[in-house]
Short mmCIF file of C-alpha atoms in Angstrom, two decimals:
data_model
loop_
_atom_site.label_atom_id
_atom_site.label_comp_id
_atom_site.label_asym_id
_atom_site.label_seq_id
_atom_site.Cartn_x
_atom_site.Cartn_y
_atom_site.Cartn_z
CA MET H 1 -19.59 -3.11 -14.83
CA MET H 2 -19.94 -4.54 -11.30
CA GLY H 3 -20.12 -8.06 -12.70
CA PHE H 4 -16.97 -7.41 -14.69
CA ILE H 5 -15.11 -6.20 -11.60
CA SER H 6 -15.98 -9.31 -9.60
CA LEU H 7 -15.05 -11.45 -12.62
CA ILE H 8 -11.60 -9.84 -12.60
CA SER H 9 -11.28 -10.67 -8.89
CA ILE H 10 -11.74 -14.37 -9.60
CA TRP H 11 -9.93 -14.73 -12.94
CA MET H 12 -6.95 -12.46 -12.51
CA ILE H 13 -4.68 -14.60 -10.32
CA PRO H 14 -5.19 -17.96 -12.07
CA CYS H 15 -4.73 -16.33 -15.50
CA PHE H 16 -1.59 -14.59 -14.34
CA ILE H 17 -0.17 -17.90 -13.10
CA LEU H 18 -0.95 -19.45 -16.47
CA ILE H 19 0.91 -16.65 -18.26
CA ILE H 20 3.93 -17.22 -16.00
CA MET H 21 3.88 -20.96 -16.70
CA VAL H 22 3.61 -20.48 -20.46
CA ALA H 23 6.39 -17.87 -20.46
CA ALA H 24 8.62 -20.15 -18.37
CA SER H 25 8.14 -23.11 -20.71
CA ILE H 26 8.79 -20.99 -23.82
CA ARG H 27 12.07 -19.82 -22.30
CA LYS H 28 12.84 -23.35 -21.03
CA LEU H 29 13.35 -22.12 -17.47
CA PRO H 30 13.74 -24.44 -14.45
CA ALA H 31 10.40 -23.09 -13.17
CA TYR H 32 10.07 -25.29 -10.10
CA ASP H 33 13.63 -24.54 -8.90
CA LEU H 34 13.01 -20.82 -9.35
CA PHE H 35 9.71 -21.08 -7.50
CA VAL H 36 11.35 -22.72 -4.50
CA GLU H 37 14.20 -20.21 -4.51
CA GLY H 38 11.84 -17.22 -4.64
CA GLY H 39 9.52 -18.79 -2.10
CA LYS H 40 12.26 -18.79 0.52
CA GLU H 41 12.01 -15.03 0.52
CA GLY H 42 8.33 -15.33 1.41
CA VAL H 43 9.22 -17.13 4.64
CA LYS H 44 11.66 -14.36 5.51
CA THR H 45 9.07 -11.65 4.78
CA ALA H 46 6.39 -13.28 6.91
CA VAL H 47 8.77 -13.86 9.83
CA SER H 48 10.07 -10.29 9.70
CA LEU H 49 6.46 -9.06 9.81
CA LEU H 50 5.79 -11.01 13.00
CA PRO H 51 7.11 -8.58 15.66
CA PHE H 52 5.46 -5.63 13.92
CA LEU H 53 2.11 -7.40 13.90
CA VAL H 54 2.39 -8.51 17.53
CA GLY H 55 3.22 -4.96 18.66
CA MET H 56 0.54 -3.24 16.65
CA ILE H 57 -2.31 -5.69 17.06
CA THR H 58 -1.76 -5.83 20.83
CA ALA H 59 -1.83 -2.03 21.18
CA ILE H 60 -4.97 -1.76 19.05
CA SER H 61 -6.64 -4.58 20.99
CA ILE H 62 -5.97 -2.76 24.27
CA LEU H 63 -7.60 0.33 22.81
CA ARG H 64 -10.56 -1.68 21.50
CA SER H 65 -11.20 -3.83 24.60
CA SER H 66 -10.99 -0.86 26.97
CA GLY H 67 -13.95 0.65 25.17
CA ALA H 68 -11.99 3.78 24.24
CA LEU H 69 -12.05 3.04 20.50
CA ASP H 70 -15.81 2.50 20.46
CA ALA H 71 -16.34 5.69 22.48
CA PHE H 72 -14.25 7.61 19.96
CA ILE H 73 -16.19 6.13 17.05
CA GLU H 74 -19.54 6.89 18.68
CA LEU H 75 -18.44 10.46 19.22
CA LEU H 76 -17.59 10.96 15.55
CA ALA H 77 -20.27 8.79 13.96
CA PRO H 78 -23.00 11.47 13.70
CA VAL H 79 -20.68 13.87 11.87
CA LEU H 80 -19.20 11.25 9.56
CA GLU H 81 -22.48 9.53 8.81
CA PHE H 82 -23.68 12.81 7.42
CA ILE H 83 -21.24 12.42 4.51
CA GLY H 84 -21.68 8.65 4.32
CA PHE H 85 -18.30 7.79 5.83
CA PRO H 86 -18.33 4.78 8.20
CA ALA H 87 -16.70 5.93 11.47
CA GLU H 88 -15.28 2.44 12.16
CA VAL H 89 -12.63 2.82 9.45
CA LEU H 90 -11.63 6.40 10.34
CA PRO H 91 -8.67 5.33 12.54
CA LEU H 92 -7.39 3.19 9.65
CA ALA H 93 -7.84 6.03 7.16
CA LEU H 94 -5.88 8.36 9.45
CA ILE H 95 -2.99 5.98 10.03
CA ARG H 96 -2.70 4.59 6.48
CA PRO H 97 -0.39 7.38 5.16
CA ILE H 98 1.73 7.36 8.35
CA SER H 99 2.70 3.77 9.06
CA GLY H 100 2.34 0.67 6.90
CA THR H 101 2.61 -1.83 9.74
CA ALA H 102 0.20 0.11 11.98
CA ALA H 103 -2.29 0.17 9.12
CA LEU H 104 -1.78 -3.54 8.52
CA GLY H 105 -2.41 -4.17 12.22
CA MET H 106 -5.58 -2.08 12.14
CA THR H 107 -6.84 -3.77 8.99
CA THR H 108 -6.31 -7.14 10.65
CA GLU H 109 -8.08 -6.03 13.81
CA LEU H 110 -11.05 -4.67 11.81
CA ILE H 111 -11.28 -7.90 9.83
CA ALA H 112 -11.10 -9.93 13.05
CA THR H 113 -13.72 -7.77 14.81
CA TYR H 114 -16.27 -7.29 12.03
CA GLY H 115 -15.51 -10.33 9.83
CA PRO H 116 -13.67 -10.36 6.48
CA ASP H 117 -16.82 -10.33 4.36
CA SER H 118 -18.68 -7.66 6.31
CA PHE H 119 -18.97 -4.17 4.88
CA ILE H 120 -16.34 -2.80 7.29
CA GLY H 121 -14.02 -5.78 6.70
CA THR H 122 -14.26 -5.37 2.93
CA LEU H 123 -13.71 -1.63 3.10
CA ALA H 124 -10.69 -2.05 5.37
CA SER H 125 -9.22 -4.62 2.95
CA VAL H 126 -9.64 -2.28 -0.01
CA MET H 127 -8.16 0.71 1.86
CA GLN H 128 -5.15 -1.30 2.97
CA GLY H 129 -4.53 -2.70 -0.50
CA SER H 130 -5.02 0.38 -2.62
CA THR H 131 -2.53 2.94 -1.31
CA ASP H 132 0.98 2.94 0.09
CA THR H 133 2.45 4.64 3.15
CA THR H 134 3.09 8.18 1.92
CA LEU H 135 5.19 9.36 4.85
CA TYR H 136 7.39 6.26 4.77
CA VAL H 137 8.03 6.44 1.02
CA LEU H 138 8.82 10.13 1.31
CA THR H 139 11.25 9.64 4.20
CA ILE H 140 13.05 6.69 2.59
CA TYR H 141 13.46 8.15 -0.89
CA PHE H 142 14.19 11.77 -0.06
CA GLY H 143 16.29 10.76 2.94
CA ALA H 144 18.42 8.39 0.87
CA ILE H 145 19.47 11.06 -1.63
CA GLY H 146 19.60 13.98 0.81
CA ILE H 147 16.68 16.15 -0.31
CA LYS H 148 16.03 18.91 2.21
CA LYS H 149 13.41 21.04 0.48
CA ILE H 150 10.51 18.77 -0.43
CA ARG H 151 8.29 21.56 -1.85
CA TYR H 152 4.71 20.38 -2.46
CA ALA H 153 5.48 16.62 -2.23
CA LEU H 154 3.74 15.98 1.12
CA GLN H 155 0.60 17.99 0.34
CA ALA H 156 0.20 16.33 -3.05
CA GLY H 157 0.80 12.84 -1.61
CA LEU H 158 -1.70 13.26 1.22
CA LEU H 159 -4.32 14.76 -1.07
CA ALA H 160 -3.99 11.76 -3.38
CA ASP H 161 -4.42 9.46 -0.35
CA LEU H 162 -7.59 11.31 0.64
CA ILE H 163 -9.05 10.84 -2.81
CA ALA H 164 -8.16 7.13 -2.82
CA ILE H 165 -9.82 6.66 0.59
CA LEU H 166 -12.99 8.46 -0.50
CA ALA H 167 -13.03 6.43 -3.71
CA ALA H 168 -12.72 3.24 -1.64
CA VAL H 169 -15.66 4.23 0.58
CA PHE H 170 -17.78 5.19 -2.43
CA LEU H 171 -17.06 2.09 -4.52
CA VAL H 172 -17.29 -0.43 -1.68
CA THR H 173 -20.59 1.11 -0.57
CA MET H 174 -21.88 0.80 -4.12
CA MET H 175 -20.75 -2.79 -4.60
CA PHE H 176 -21.04 -4.35 -1.15
CA GLY H 177 -23.05 -1.87 0.94
CA MET A 1 5.98 9.64 15.15
CA ILE A 2 4.86 6.03 15.00
CA ASN A 3 6.44 5.46 18.42
CA TRP A 4 4.15 8.10 19.89
CA ILE A 5 1.06 6.71 18.19
CA TRP A 6 1.89 3.26 19.51
CA ILE A 7 2.42 4.49 23.08
CA CYS A 8 -0.78 6.55 22.95
CA MET A 9 -2.90 3.62 21.76
CA ALA A 10 -1.76 1.37 24.60
CA ALA A 11 -1.67 4.08 27.29
CA ILE A 12 -5.05 5.62 26.43
CA GLY A 13 -6.59 2.15 26.37
CA ILE A 14 -5.27 1.23 29.82
CA ILE A 15 -6.20 4.58 31.38
CA TYR A 16 -9.67 4.46 29.82
CA ALA A 17 -10.14 0.93 31.18
CA MET A 18 -9.42 2.22 34.72
CA PHE A 19 -12.58 4.29 34.51
CA SER A 20 -14.79 2.18 32.27
CA GLY A 21 -14.25 -0.95 34.34
CA ASN A 22 -12.95 -2.97 31.38
CA MET A 23 -9.57 -3.82 32.89
CA GLU A 24 -10.29 -7.52 32.86
CA ALA A 25 -11.05 -7.42 29.14
CA VAL A 26 -7.86 -5.40 28.51
CA ASN A 27 -5.78 -7.86 30.50
CA GLU A 28 -7.17 -10.72 28.46
CA ALA A 29 -6.81 -8.85 25.15
CA ILE A 30 -3.09 -8.31 25.66
CA PHE A 31 -2.32 -12.01 25.66
CA THR A 32 -4.91 -13.29 23.22
CA SER A 33 -4.12 -10.64 20.61
CA ALA A 34 -0.37 -11.27 20.81
CA ALA A 35 -1.04 -14.95 20.18
CA GLN A 36 -3.45 -14.05 17.39
CA ALA A 37 -0.80 -11.89 15.70
CA VAL A 38 1.70 -14.75 15.72
CA THR A 39 -0.82 -17.15 14.20
CA LEU A 40 -1.58 -14.56 11.54
CA ALA A 41 2.08 -13.93 10.65
CA ILE A 42 2.74 -17.67 10.40
CA GLY A 43 -0.40 -18.09 8.30
CA LEU A 44 0.79 -15.39 5.91
CA ILE A 45 3.78 -17.58 5.03
CA SER A 46 1.60 -19.67 2.69
CA ILE A 47 0.52 -16.88 0.38
CA LEU A 48 3.82 -14.98 0.55
CA VAL A 49 5.86 -18.07 -0.34
CA PHE A 50 3.54 -18.90 -3.19
CA TRP A 51 3.44 -15.38 -4.59
CA LEU A 52 7.15 -14.58 -4.27
CA GLY A 53 7.94 -17.98 -5.77
CA MET A 54 5.74 -17.22 -8.76
CA MET A 55 7.24 -13.77 -9.11
CA ARG A 56 10.77 -15.18 -9.27
CA ILE A 57 9.72 -17.23 -12.30
CA ALA A 58 8.00 -14.17 -13.80
CA GLU A 59 11.15 -12.14 -13.34
CA GLU A 60 13.41 -14.74 -14.97
CA ALA A 61 10.91 -15.21 -17.79
CA GLY A 62 11.22 -11.51 -18.60
CA ILE A 63 7.59 -10.64 -17.86
CA LEU A 64 8.56 -7.66 -15.70
CA ARG A 65 11.00 -6.37 -18.32
CA GLY A 66 8.38 -6.82 -21.02
CA LEU A 67 5.88 -4.79 -19.03
CA ALA A 68 8.46 -2.09 -18.41
CA ARG A 69 8.94 -1.80 -22.19
CA LEU A 70 5.17 -1.61 -22.64
CA PHE A 71 4.84 1.26 -20.16
CA ARG A 72 7.82 3.22 -21.47
CA PRO A 73 5.85 5.50 -23.84
CA ILE A 74 3.39 6.38 -21.06
CA VAL A 75 6.09 6.99 -18.49
CA THR A 76 8.13 9.27 -20.77
CA ARG A 77 5.03 11.42 -21.07
CA ILE A 78 4.53 11.51 -17.29
CA PHE A 79 8.14 12.67 -16.82
CA PRO A 80 8.64 15.39 -19.45
CA GLU A 81 11.82 16.71 -17.80
CA ILE A 82 13.78 13.46 -18.13
CA PRO A 83 15.53 12.91 -21.51
CA LYS A 84 14.12 9.84 -23.31
CA ASP A 85 17.35 7.80 -23.21
CA HIS A 86 18.37 8.72 -19.65
CA PRO A 87 19.04 5.82 -17.19
CA ALA A 88 16.62 7.39 -14.68
CA LEU A 89 13.69 6.22 -16.83
CA GLY A 90 14.89 2.62 -16.74
CA TYR A 91 15.06 2.64 -12.95
CA ILE A 92 11.65 4.31 -12.69
CA LEU A 93 10.12 1.64 -14.92
CA SER A 94 11.71 -1.26 -13.01
CA ASN A 95 10.59 0.26 -9.72
CA LEU A 96 7.01 0.70 -10.90
CA THR A 97 6.71 -2.84 -12.29
CA ALA A 98 8.23 -4.32 -9.11
CA ASN A 99 5.69 -2.36 -7.03
CA MET A 100 2.83 -3.52 -9.22
CA PHE A 101 3.62 -7.11 -8.36
CA GLY A 102 4.05 -6.46 -4.67
CA LEU A 103 7.84 -6.88 -4.69
CA GLY A 104 8.46 -4.11 -2.18
CA ASN A 105 11.93 -5.37 -1.23
CA ALA A 106 13.06 -5.25 -4.85
CA ALA A 107 11.31 -1.96 -5.60
CA THR A 108 12.91 0.19 -2.91
CA PRO A 109 16.59 0.00 -4.04
CA LEU A 110 15.47 0.60 -7.64
CA GLY A 111 13.48 3.62 -6.51
CA ILE A 112 16.48 5.06 -4.68
CA LYS A 113 18.60 4.56 -7.83
CA ALA A 114 15.95 6.41 -9.84
CA MET A 115 15.99 9.26 -7.32
CA GLU A 116 19.80 9.49 -7.48
CA GLU A 117 19.69 9.80 -11.27
CA MET A 118 17.02 12.48 -11.02
CA LYS A 119 19.14 14.35 -8.51
CA LYS A 120 22.02 14.38 -11.03
CA LEU A 121 19.63 15.81 -13.61
CA ASN A 122 18.77 18.52 -11.09
CA ASN A 123 22.43 19.62 -10.64
CA ASN A 124 22.69 17.74 -7.33
CA SER A 125 20.52 20.33 -5.64
CA ASP A 126 18.96 19.47 -2.26
CA THR A 127 15.59 20.73 -3.48
CA ALA A 128 13.11 18.19 -4.83
CA SER A 129 12.67 18.45 -8.60
CA ARG A 130 9.37 18.17 -10.43
CA SER A 131 10.22 14.64 -11.67
CA MET A 132 11.15 13.48 -8.16
CA ILE A 133 7.80 14.54 -6.77
CA THR A 134 5.92 12.90 -9.64
CA PHE A 135 7.84 9.69 -9.00
CA LEU A 136 7.11 9.91 -5.29
CA ILE A 137 3.39 10.32 -5.99
CA LEU A 138 3.41 7.23 -8.21
CA ASN A 139 4.98 5.28 -5.35
CA THR A 140 2.71 6.57 -2.59
CA THR A 141 -0.49 5.88 -4.50
CA GLY A 142 0.60 2.24 -4.50
CA LEU A 143 0.17 0.84 -7.98
CA THR A 144 -0.49 -2.74 -6.84
CA LEU A 145 -2.09 -5.31 -9.11
CA ILE A 146 -2.71 -7.99 -6.50
CA PRO A 147 -2.82 -7.12 -2.78
CA THR A 148 -1.32 -10.42 -1.58
CA THR A 149 -0.97 -9.59 2.14
CA VAL A 150 -4.59 -8.48 2.42
CA ILE A 151 -5.74 -11.63 0.63
CA GLY A 152 -3.63 -13.62 3.11
CA ILE A 153 -5.26 -11.93 6.12
CA ARG A 154 -8.72 -12.51 4.68
CA MET A 155 -7.85 -16.18 4.21
CA GLN A 156 -6.76 -16.41 7.86
CA TYR A 157 -10.10 -15.08 9.06
CA GLU A 158 -12.01 -17.53 6.88
CA SER A 159 -13.41 -15.20 4.27
CA ALA A 160 -15.87 -16.90 1.93
CA SER A 161 -14.04 -15.21 -0.93
CA PRO A 162 -10.59 -13.82 0.00
CA THR A 163 -9.93 -12.43 -3.50
CA GLN A 164 -13.32 -10.73 -3.78
CA ILE A 165 -11.66 -7.37 -3.12
CA VAL A 166 -9.11 -7.59 -5.97
CA GLY A 167 -11.26 -5.88 -8.60
CA VAL A 168 -12.35 -2.96 -6.43
CA THR A 169 -8.85 -2.52 -5.01
CA LEU A 170 -7.50 -2.29 -8.55
CA LEU A 171 -10.12 0.30 -9.46
CA VAL A 172 -9.40 2.38 -6.33
CA THR A 173 -5.63 2.20 -6.98
CA ALA A 174 -6.19 3.39 -10.54
CA ILE A 175 -8.37 6.29 -9.36
CA GLY A 176 -5.83 7.21 -6.69
CA THR A 177 -2.94 7.14 -9.15
CA ILE A 178 -4.71 9.23 -11.78
CA ALA A 179 -5.88 11.68 -9.12
CA GLY A 180 -2.32 11.81 -7.76
CA LEU A 181 -0.89 12.65 -11.18
CA ILE A 182 -3.49 15.38 -11.73
CA ILE A 183 -2.85 16.86 -8.27
CA ASP A 184 0.89 16.73 -8.95
CA ARG A 185 0.44 18.72 -12.18
CA ILE A 186 -1.81 21.28 -10.51
CA PHE A 187 0.71 21.83 -7.70
CA TYR A 188 3.53 22.08 -10.24
CA TYR A 189 1.78 24.69 -12.39
CA LYS A 190 0.81 26.61 -9.29
CA SER A 191 4.46 26.71 -8.17
CA THR A 192 5.73 27.95 -11.57
CA TRP A 193 2.91 30.45 -11.86
CA ARG A 194 3.78 31.95 -8.50
CA LYS A 195 7.41 32.41 -9.53
CA SER A 196 6.71 34.26 -12.78
#
């Protein structure tokens, strides 16, 4: 099972590219032209991310270098360790449903501080990649069509996030811990 | 809300440094981390250009449409209140496939279209319908196949294997999505049960 999951990690992207190439040649598409055209959007996306990342990473770095973040983690560690939850990723887990760019900034900072292949770095990567920003999605979609009574949407969304985060901790501990 | 969180992070850090004697480290962190963030954002260009370029070919080749057709029978079952030939289902399917491939910019307008159609089905009421909440849950649990941005960040920090996390991420996403759908049903039945 674990071997299969790491096999997927390595094979998935190259195989997907192959499928795209085969599909493009069957349909006789100008694949290279399309690639370049679509790629331009990638430049735009990365550049538009830049100010968000500068703002967030700087704020988190201030918090980290002052020692406040470590003090906070040390304070909570005994309680969280009891249930096997690494305190280092708690700030990320808390902010993940609220702001996508803040979470991205925190993930980056965790990867930079602990290393991408460390347990914390791996866990942060999985948390960042496996759920979306619940509050943002809710605001955008319900705001756009003028929904005022959201009923149980927020509770259900946050509960699903909690389960995804616990699943991430459990599976990463099993595979990389 | 995010404005407050941002202010708090910076303000608490600076005030804490006044007492912990780490002001020099804070001062240095401000400038090095800003530079680090720029390097990171520029570095992300490589993977984002490559991926979005590939996705444009996939879109034109009809791979996304093909997948949407494949998922149709499942999605009709997840949304029992939407008639099978209603346009809302088409938008939902396009939104979900776009999200799966990390095309957030394409997914959002499709999602709003889907919501508009569902609102029509709900007599234009300003109360969220059951289908709307289910759709929202599917979006918030983030059905992503390949987390490109995370892979990009891992590349930037010289991971020995940037894609190592793909398999686990996929598994966690699947668990989150299934859990989300179950939670959604439980909440829905609870709300109807209370009414009757």
